[in-house]
PDB file of C-alpha atoms and ligand atoms in Angstrom:
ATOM      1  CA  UNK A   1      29.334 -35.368 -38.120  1.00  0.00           C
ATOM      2  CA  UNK A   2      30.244 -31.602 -37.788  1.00  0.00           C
ATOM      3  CA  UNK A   3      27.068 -30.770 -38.879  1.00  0.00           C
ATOM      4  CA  UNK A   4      25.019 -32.739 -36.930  1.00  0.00           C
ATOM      5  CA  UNK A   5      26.951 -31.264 -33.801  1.00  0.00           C
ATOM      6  CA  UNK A   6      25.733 -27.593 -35.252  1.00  0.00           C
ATOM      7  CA  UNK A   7      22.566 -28.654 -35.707  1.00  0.00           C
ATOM      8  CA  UNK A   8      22.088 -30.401 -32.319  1.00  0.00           C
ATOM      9  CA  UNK A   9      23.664 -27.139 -30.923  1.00  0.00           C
ATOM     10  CA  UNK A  10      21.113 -24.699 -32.892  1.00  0.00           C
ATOM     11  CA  UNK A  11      18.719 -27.006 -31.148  1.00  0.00           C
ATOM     12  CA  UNK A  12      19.339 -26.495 -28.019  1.00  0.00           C
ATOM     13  CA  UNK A  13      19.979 -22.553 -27.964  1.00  0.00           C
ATOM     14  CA  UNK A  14      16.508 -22.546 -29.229  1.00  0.00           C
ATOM     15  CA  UNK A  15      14.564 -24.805 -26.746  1.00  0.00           C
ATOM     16  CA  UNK A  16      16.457 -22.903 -23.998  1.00  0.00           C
ATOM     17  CA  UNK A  17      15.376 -19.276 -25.278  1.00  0.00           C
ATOM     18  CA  UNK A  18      12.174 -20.527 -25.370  1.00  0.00           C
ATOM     19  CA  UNK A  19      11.968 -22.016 -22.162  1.00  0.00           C
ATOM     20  CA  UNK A  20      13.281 -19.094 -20.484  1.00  0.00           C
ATOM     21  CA  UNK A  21      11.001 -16.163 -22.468  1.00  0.00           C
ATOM     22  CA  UNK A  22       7.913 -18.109 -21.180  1.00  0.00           C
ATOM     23  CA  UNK A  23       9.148 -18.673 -17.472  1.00  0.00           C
ATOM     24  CA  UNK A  24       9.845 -14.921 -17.940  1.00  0.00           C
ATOM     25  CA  UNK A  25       6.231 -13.969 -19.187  1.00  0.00           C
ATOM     26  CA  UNK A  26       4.641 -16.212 -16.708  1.00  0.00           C
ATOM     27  CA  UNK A  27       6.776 -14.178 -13.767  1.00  0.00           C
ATOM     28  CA  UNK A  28       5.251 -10.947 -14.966  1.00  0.00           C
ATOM     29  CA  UNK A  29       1.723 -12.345 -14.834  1.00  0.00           C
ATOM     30  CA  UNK A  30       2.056 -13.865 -11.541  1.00  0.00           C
ATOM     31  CA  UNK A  31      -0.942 -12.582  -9.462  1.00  0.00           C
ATOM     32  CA  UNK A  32       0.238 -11.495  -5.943  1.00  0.00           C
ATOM     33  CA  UNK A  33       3.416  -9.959  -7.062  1.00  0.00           C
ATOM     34  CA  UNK A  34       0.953  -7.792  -9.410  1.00  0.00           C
ATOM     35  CA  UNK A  35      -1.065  -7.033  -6.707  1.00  0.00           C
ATOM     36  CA  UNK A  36       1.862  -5.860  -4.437  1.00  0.00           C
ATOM     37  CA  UNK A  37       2.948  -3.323  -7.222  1.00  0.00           C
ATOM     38  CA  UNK A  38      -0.760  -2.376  -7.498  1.00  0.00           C
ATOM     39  CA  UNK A  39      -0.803  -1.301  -3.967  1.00  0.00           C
ATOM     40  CA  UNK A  40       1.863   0.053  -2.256  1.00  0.00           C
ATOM     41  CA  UNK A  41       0.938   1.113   1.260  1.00  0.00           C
ATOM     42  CA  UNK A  42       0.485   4.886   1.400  1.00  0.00           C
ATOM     43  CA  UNK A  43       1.553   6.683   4.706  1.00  0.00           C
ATOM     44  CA  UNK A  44       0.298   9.542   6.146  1.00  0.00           C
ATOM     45  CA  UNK A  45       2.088  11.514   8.821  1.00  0.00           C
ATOM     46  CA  UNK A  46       0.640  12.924  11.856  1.00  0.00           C
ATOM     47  CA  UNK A  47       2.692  16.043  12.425  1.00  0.00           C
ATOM     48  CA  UNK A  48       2.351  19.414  14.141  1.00  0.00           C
ATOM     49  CA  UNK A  49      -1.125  18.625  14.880  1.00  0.00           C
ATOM     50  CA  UNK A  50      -2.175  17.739  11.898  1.00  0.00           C
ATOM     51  CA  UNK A  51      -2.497  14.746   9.141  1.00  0.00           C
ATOM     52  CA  UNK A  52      -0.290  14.986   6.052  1.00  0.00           C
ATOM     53  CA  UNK A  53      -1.313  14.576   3.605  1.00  0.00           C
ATOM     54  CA  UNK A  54      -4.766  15.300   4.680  1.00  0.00           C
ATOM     55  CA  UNK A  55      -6.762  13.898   2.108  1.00  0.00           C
ATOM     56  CA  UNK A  56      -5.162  10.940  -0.114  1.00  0.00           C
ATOM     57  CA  UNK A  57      -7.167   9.171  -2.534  1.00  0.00           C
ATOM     58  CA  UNK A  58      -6.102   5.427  -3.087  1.00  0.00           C
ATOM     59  CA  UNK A  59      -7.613   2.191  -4.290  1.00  0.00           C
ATOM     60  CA  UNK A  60      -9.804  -0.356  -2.892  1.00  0.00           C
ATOM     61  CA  UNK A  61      -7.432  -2.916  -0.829  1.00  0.00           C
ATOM     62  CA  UNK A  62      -4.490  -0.377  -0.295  1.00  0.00           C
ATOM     63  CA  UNK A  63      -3.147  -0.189   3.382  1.00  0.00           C
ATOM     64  CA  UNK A  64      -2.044   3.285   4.947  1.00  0.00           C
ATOM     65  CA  UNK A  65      -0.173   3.823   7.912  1.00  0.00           C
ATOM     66  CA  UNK A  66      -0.629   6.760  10.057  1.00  0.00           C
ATOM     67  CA  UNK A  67       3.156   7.677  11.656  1.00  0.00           C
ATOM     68  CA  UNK A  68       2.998   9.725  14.613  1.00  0.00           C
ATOM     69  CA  UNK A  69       5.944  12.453  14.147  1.00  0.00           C
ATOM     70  CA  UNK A  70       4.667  14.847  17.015  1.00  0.00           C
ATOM     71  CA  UNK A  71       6.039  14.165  20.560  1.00  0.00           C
ATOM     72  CA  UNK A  72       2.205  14.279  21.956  1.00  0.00           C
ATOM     73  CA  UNK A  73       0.166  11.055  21.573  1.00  0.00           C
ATOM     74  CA  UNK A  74      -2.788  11.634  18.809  1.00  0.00           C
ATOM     75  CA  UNK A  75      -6.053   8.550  17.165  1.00  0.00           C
ATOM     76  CA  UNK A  76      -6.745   8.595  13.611  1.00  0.00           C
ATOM     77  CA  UNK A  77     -10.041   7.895  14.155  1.00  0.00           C
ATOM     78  CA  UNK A  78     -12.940   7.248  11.872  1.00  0.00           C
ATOM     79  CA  UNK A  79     -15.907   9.713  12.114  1.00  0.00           C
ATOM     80  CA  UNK A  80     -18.715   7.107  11.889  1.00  0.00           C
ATOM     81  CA  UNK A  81     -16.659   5.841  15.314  1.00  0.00           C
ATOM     82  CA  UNK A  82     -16.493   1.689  13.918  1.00  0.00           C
ATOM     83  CA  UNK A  83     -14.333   1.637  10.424  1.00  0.00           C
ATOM     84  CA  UNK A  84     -10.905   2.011  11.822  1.00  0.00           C
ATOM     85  CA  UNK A  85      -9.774   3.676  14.607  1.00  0.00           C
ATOM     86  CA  UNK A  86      -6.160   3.817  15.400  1.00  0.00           C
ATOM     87  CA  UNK A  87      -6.209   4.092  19.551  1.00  0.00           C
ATOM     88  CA  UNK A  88      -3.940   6.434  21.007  1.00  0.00           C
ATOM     89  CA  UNK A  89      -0.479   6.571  19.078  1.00  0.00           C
ATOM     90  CA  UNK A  90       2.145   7.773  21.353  1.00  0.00           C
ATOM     91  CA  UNK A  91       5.269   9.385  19.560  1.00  0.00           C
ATOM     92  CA  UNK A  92       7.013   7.341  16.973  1.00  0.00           C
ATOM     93  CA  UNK A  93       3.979   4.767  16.990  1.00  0.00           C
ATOM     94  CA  UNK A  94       2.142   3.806  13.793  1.00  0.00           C
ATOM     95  CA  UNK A  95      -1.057   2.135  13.044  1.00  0.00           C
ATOM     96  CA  UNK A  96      -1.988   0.130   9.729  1.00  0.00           C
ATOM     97  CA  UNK A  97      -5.388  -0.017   8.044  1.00  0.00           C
ATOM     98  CA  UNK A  98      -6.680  -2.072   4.971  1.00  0.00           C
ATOM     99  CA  UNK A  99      -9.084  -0.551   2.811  1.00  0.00           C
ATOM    100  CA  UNK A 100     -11.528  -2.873   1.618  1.00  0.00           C
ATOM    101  CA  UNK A 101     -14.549  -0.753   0.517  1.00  0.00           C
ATOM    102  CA  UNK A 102     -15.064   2.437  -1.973  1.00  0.00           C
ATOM    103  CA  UNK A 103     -16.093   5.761  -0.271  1.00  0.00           C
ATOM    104  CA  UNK A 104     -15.183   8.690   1.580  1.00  0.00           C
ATOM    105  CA  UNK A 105     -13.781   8.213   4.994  1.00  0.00           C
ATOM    106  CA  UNK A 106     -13.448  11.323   7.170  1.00  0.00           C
ATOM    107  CA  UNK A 107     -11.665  10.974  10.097  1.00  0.00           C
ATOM    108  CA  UNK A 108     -10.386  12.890  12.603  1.00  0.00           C
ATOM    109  CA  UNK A 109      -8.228  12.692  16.170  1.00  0.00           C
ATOM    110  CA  UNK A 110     -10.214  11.831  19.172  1.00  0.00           C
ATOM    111  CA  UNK A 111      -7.931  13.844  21.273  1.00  0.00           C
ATOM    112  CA  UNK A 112      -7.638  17.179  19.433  1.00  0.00           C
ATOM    113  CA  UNK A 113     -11.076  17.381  17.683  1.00  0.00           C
ATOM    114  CA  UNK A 114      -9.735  20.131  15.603  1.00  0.00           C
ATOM    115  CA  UNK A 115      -7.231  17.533  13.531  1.00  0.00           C
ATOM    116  CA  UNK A 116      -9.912  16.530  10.307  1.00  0.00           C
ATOM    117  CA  UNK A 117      -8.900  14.228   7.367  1.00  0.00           C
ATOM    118  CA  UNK A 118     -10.238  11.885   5.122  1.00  0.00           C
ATOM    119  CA  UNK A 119      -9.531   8.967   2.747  1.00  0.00           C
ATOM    120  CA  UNK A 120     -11.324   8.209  -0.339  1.00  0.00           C
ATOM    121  CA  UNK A 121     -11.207   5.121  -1.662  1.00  0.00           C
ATOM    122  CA  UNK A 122     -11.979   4.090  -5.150  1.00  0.00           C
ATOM    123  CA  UNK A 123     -13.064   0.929  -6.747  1.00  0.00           C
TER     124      UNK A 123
HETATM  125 CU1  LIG B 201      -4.232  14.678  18.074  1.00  0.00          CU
END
């Protein structure tokens, strides 16, 4: 009788192990939390006239967000005037874009011409 309790217990620790390393394995696998880790959104602050950093490579599908830190309003604005274009950001505002194709972006702010950046994104 002892025995059989032992082996019914033996049983049981094994089915359960089991059960939980492949509800573990299929966790790690799960698409969209792989994704998330993939592509953390990358920030770029917009700070004493000027984008920082000012060039950021990142891959296809990541979002940045531009975080205005000066206490004048600034655009991050794409150059070819239709990708993305933030508006006008007054202080503390942010503004959040998706990548979703490969290529340089240059961009710069529509109200101080002199503020140039760019984003390159990669397949
Ligand atoms: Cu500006």
């Amino acid at each position: 009788m002892r025995r059989i309790i032992l082996l019914m217990t033996v049983g049981a620790v094994v089915v359960v192990s089991t059960l939980f390393v492949v509800s573990v394995a299929g966790a790690h696998k799960h698409p969209t939390a792989a994704m998330a880790q993939k592509h953390p959104t990358r920030k770029v602050m917009i700070q004493n006239f000027s984008f920082k950093p000012a060039h950021i490579t990142i891959k296809r599908g990541t979002k940045v967000r531009w975080i205005n830190k000066d206490s004048t309003a600034h655009t991050a604005t794409a150059n070819n005037g239709r990708s993305f274009d933030s508006g006008r950001l007054r202080p503390g505002q942010r503004y959040t874009h998706t990548f979703k194709s490969a290529g340089k972006k240059p961009y710069h702010c529509e109200i101080h011409p002199d503020m140039r950046a760019s984003v390159v994104v990669k397949r």
